[in-house]
Amino acid sequence: MKKIFIKKTMLPFALLGGALLVGCSTPPKTLYQWEGYQAQVYEYLKGEAAEEQIAKLEEDLQKIQAKGNTPPPGYHAHLGLLYSSVGKLDQLEKELLAEKTLFPESATYMDFLLKKHKL
């Protein structure tokens, strides 16, 4: 009788514990995929050459887009900033417009930057 009582009362707890373990084992999908963006921002602050940073960010952007994910806010704007530093204003415009499209809340600032560079 005591064994049956223990089995009946412990079974729901065991099932609940198992469900919690399964639920915790799957990491949640993040809203944005960062790749090496944060490291590149740090390298920018340290003064790494813009061409190298552009190459790394473009490579990471292709990886992000290949997986069907979205780059974080500021990614395209930072890439545009790098393009402007090497004189590629057409690429700057493309990146600022991409930032504005992905993150409409940045539209005012992106418009300001576009106007500042007379694009």
mmCIF file of C-alpha atoms in Angstrom:
data_model
loop_
_atom_site.group_PDB
_atom_site.id
_atom_site.type_symbol
_atom_site.label_atom_id
_atom_site.label_comp_id
_atom_site.label_asym_id
_atom_site.label_seq_id
_atom_site.Cartn_x
_atom_site.Cartn_y
_atom_site.Cartn_z
ATOM 1 C CA MET A 1 0.000 0.000 0.000
ATOM 2 C CA LYS A 2 2.814 2.394 0.917
ATOM 3 C CA LYS A 3 4.693 1.608 -2.317
ATOM 4 C CA ILE A 4 1.613 2.368 -4.442
ATOM 5 C CA PHE A 5 1.101 5.669 -2.617
ATOM 6 C CA ILE A 6 4.733 6.654 -3.216
ATOM 7 C CA LYS A 7 4.507 5.724 -6.909
ATOM 8 C CA LYS A 8 1.309 7.737 -7.393
ATOM 9 C CA THR A 9 2.618 10.832 -5.659
ATOM 10 C CA MET A 10 6.136 10.758 -7.087
ATOM 11 C CA LEU A 11 5.158 10.118 -10.708
ATOM 12 C CA PRO A 12 3.807 13.667 -11.367
ATOM 13 C CA PHE A 13 6.905 15.206 -9.802
ATOM 14 C CA ALA A 14 9.174 12.998 -11.869
ATOM 15 C CA LEU A 15 7.297 13.923 -15.063
ATOM 16 C CA LEU A 16 7.406 17.610 -14.160
ATOM 17 C CA GLY A 17 11.147 17.400 -13.469
ATOM 18 C CA GLY A 18 11.740 15.658 -16.787
ATOM 19 C CA ALA A 19 9.702 18.285 -18.652
ATOM 20 C CA LEU A 20 11.694 21.084 -17.005
ATOM 21 C CA LEU A 21 14.975 19.466 -17.961
ATOM 22 C CA VAL A 22 13.878 19.091 -21.589
ATOM 23 C CA GLY A 23 12.612 22.671 -21.660
ATOM 24 C CA CYS A 24 15.863 24.004 -20.295
ATOM 25 C CA SER A 25 18.071 22.024 -22.661
ATOM 26 C CA THR A 26 17.060 23.984 -25.783
ATOM 27 C CA PRO A 27 18.678 27.412 -25.840
ATOM 28 C CA PRO A 28 16.345 30.214 -26.861
ATOM 29 C CA LYS A 29 16.864 31.695 -30.311
ATOM 30 C CA THR A 30 18.332 35.155 -30.065
ATOM 31 C CA LEU A 31 16.680 38.090 -31.795
ATOM 32 C CA TYR A 32 19.860 39.087 -33.597
ATOM 33 C CA GLN A 33 22.977 37.289 -34.686
ATOM 34 C CA TRP A 34 26.108 39.162 -33.743
ATOM 35 C CA GLU A 35 28.958 37.068 -35.223
ATOM 36 C CA GLY A 36 32.082 39.243 -34.784
ATOM 37 C CA TYR A 37 30.345 42.622 -34.672
ATOM 38 C CA GLN A 38 31.270 43.509 -31.106
ATOM 39 C CA ALA A 39 34.907 42.567 -31.671
ATOM 40 C CA GLN A 40 34.977 44.707 -34.823
ATOM 41 C CA VAL A 41 33.608 47.715 -32.969
ATOM 42 C CA TYR A 42 36.398 47.224 -30.436
ATOM 43 C CA GLU A 43 38.956 46.939 -33.241
ATOM 44 C CA TYR A 44 37.574 50.171 -34.712
ATOM 45 C CA LEU A 45 38.166 51.910 -31.405
ATOM 46 C CA LYS A 46 41.699 50.502 -31.301
ATOM 47 C CA GLY A 47 42.362 51.840 -34.792
ATOM 48 C CA GLU A 48 42.462 48.722 -36.971
ATOM 49 C CA ALA A 49 42.502 49.436 -40.716
ATOM 50 C CA ALA A 50 39.047 50.074 -42.149
ATOM 51 C CA GLU A 51 39.535 47.738 -45.109
ATOM 52 C CA GLU A 52 40.180 44.751 -42.823
ATOM 53 C CA GLN A 53 37.152 45.571 -40.711
ATOM 54 C CA ILE A 54 34.964 45.946 -43.794
ATOM 55 C CA ALA A 55 36.085 42.557 -45.070
ATOM 56 C CA LYS A 56 35.343 40.878 -41.729
ATOM 57 C CA LEU A 57 31.961 42.563 -41.323
ATOM 58 C CA GLU A 58 30.925 41.747 -44.899
ATOM 59 C CA GLU A 59 31.940 38.113 -44.364
ATOM 60 C CA ASP A 60 29.973 37.957 -41.110
ATOM 61 C CA LEU A 61 26.983 39.659 -42.747
ATOM 62 C CA GLN A 62 26.906 36.952 -45.402
ATOM 63 C CA LYS A 63 26.958 34.290 -42.677
ATOM 64 C CA ILE A 64 24.108 36.021 -40.840
ATOM 65 C CA GLN A 65 22.009 36.369 -43.968
ATOM 66 C CA ALA A 66 22.747 32.797 -45.075
ATOM 67 C CA LYS A 67 21.222 31.557 -41.830
ATOM 68 C CA GLY A 68 18.175 33.769 -42.356
ATOM 69 C CA ASN A 69 18.940 35.880 -39.294
ATOM 70 C CA THR A 70 19.083 39.610 -38.702
ATOM 71 C CA PRO A 71 22.214 41.583 -37.802
ATOM 72 C CA PRO A 72 22.007 43.651 -34.610
ATOM 73 C CA PRO A 73 21.055 47.339 -34.614
ATOM 74 C CA GLY A 74 23.984 49.475 -35.682
ATOM 75 C CA TYR A 75 25.655 46.787 -37.787
ATOM 76 C CA HIS A 76 24.861 48.375 -41.146
ATOM 77 C CA ALA A 77 25.467 51.880 -39.804
ATOM 78 C CA HIS A 78 28.911 50.866 -38.538
ATOM 79 C CA LEU A 79 29.698 49.220 -41.855
ATOM 80 C CA GLY A 80 28.576 52.407 -43.611
ATOM 81 C CA LEU A 81 30.834 54.458 -41.368
ATOM 82 C CA LEU A 82 33.755 52.270 -42.388
ATOM 83 C CA TYR A 83 32.862 52.633 -46.062
ATOM 84 C CA SER A 84 32.760 56.414 -45.696
ATOM 85 C CA SER A 85 36.229 56.375 -44.147
ATOM 86 C CA VAL A 86 37.625 54.756 -47.310
ATOM 87 C CA GLY A 87 35.682 57.082 -49.615
ATOM 88 C CA LYS A 88 33.012 54.635 -50.824
ATOM 89 C CA LEU A 89 30.014 56.917 -50.445
ATOM 90 C CA ASP A 90 27.728 54.759 -52.574
ATOM 91 C CA GLN A 91 28.293 51.876 -50.131
ATOM 92 C CA LEU A 92 27.741 54.267 -47.220
ATOM 93 C CA GLU A 93 24.339 55.204 -48.617
ATOM 94 C CA LYS A 94 23.436 51.544 -49.194
ATOM 95 C CA GLU A 95 24.325 50.595 -45.606
ATOM 96 C CA LEU A 96 22.532 53.550 -44.025
ATOM 97 C CA LEU A 97 19.401 52.775 -46.016
ATOM 98 C CA ALA A 98 19.645 49.124 -44.957
ATOM 99 C CA GLU A 99 19.918 50.215 -41.307
ATOM 100 C CA LYS A 100 16.931 52.502 -41.736
ATOM 101 C CA THR A 101 14.884 49.709 -43.324
ATOM 102 C CA LEU A 102 15.728 47.106 -40.693
ATOM 103 C CA PHE A 103 15.331 49.476 -37.752
ATOM 104 C CA PRO A 104 12.785 52.216 -38.550
ATOM 105 C CA GLU A 105 13.374 53.772 -35.139
ATOM 106 C CA SER A 106 16.799 54.844 -36.440
ATOM 107 C CA ALA A 107 15.308 56.687 -39.443
ATOM 108 C CA THR A 108 15.818 60.170 -38.043
ATOM 109 C CA TYR A 109 19.478 59.578 -37.321
ATOM 110 C CA MET A 110 20.084 57.749 -40.618
ATOM 111 C CA ASP A 111 18.427 60.638 -42.492
ATOM 112 C CA PHE A 112 20.693 63.040 -40.609
ATOM 113 C CA LEU A 113 23.764 61.026 -41.634
ATOM 114 C CA LEU A 114 22.595 60.792 -45.240
ATOM 115 C CA LYS A 115 22.032 64.543 -45.323
ATOM 116 C CA LYS A 116 25.388 65.188 -43.653
ATOM 117 C CA HIS A 117 27.170 63.247 -46.380
ATOM 118 C CA LYS A 118 24.855 64.823 -49.009
ATOM 119 C CA LEU A 119 23.608 61.477 -50.292
#
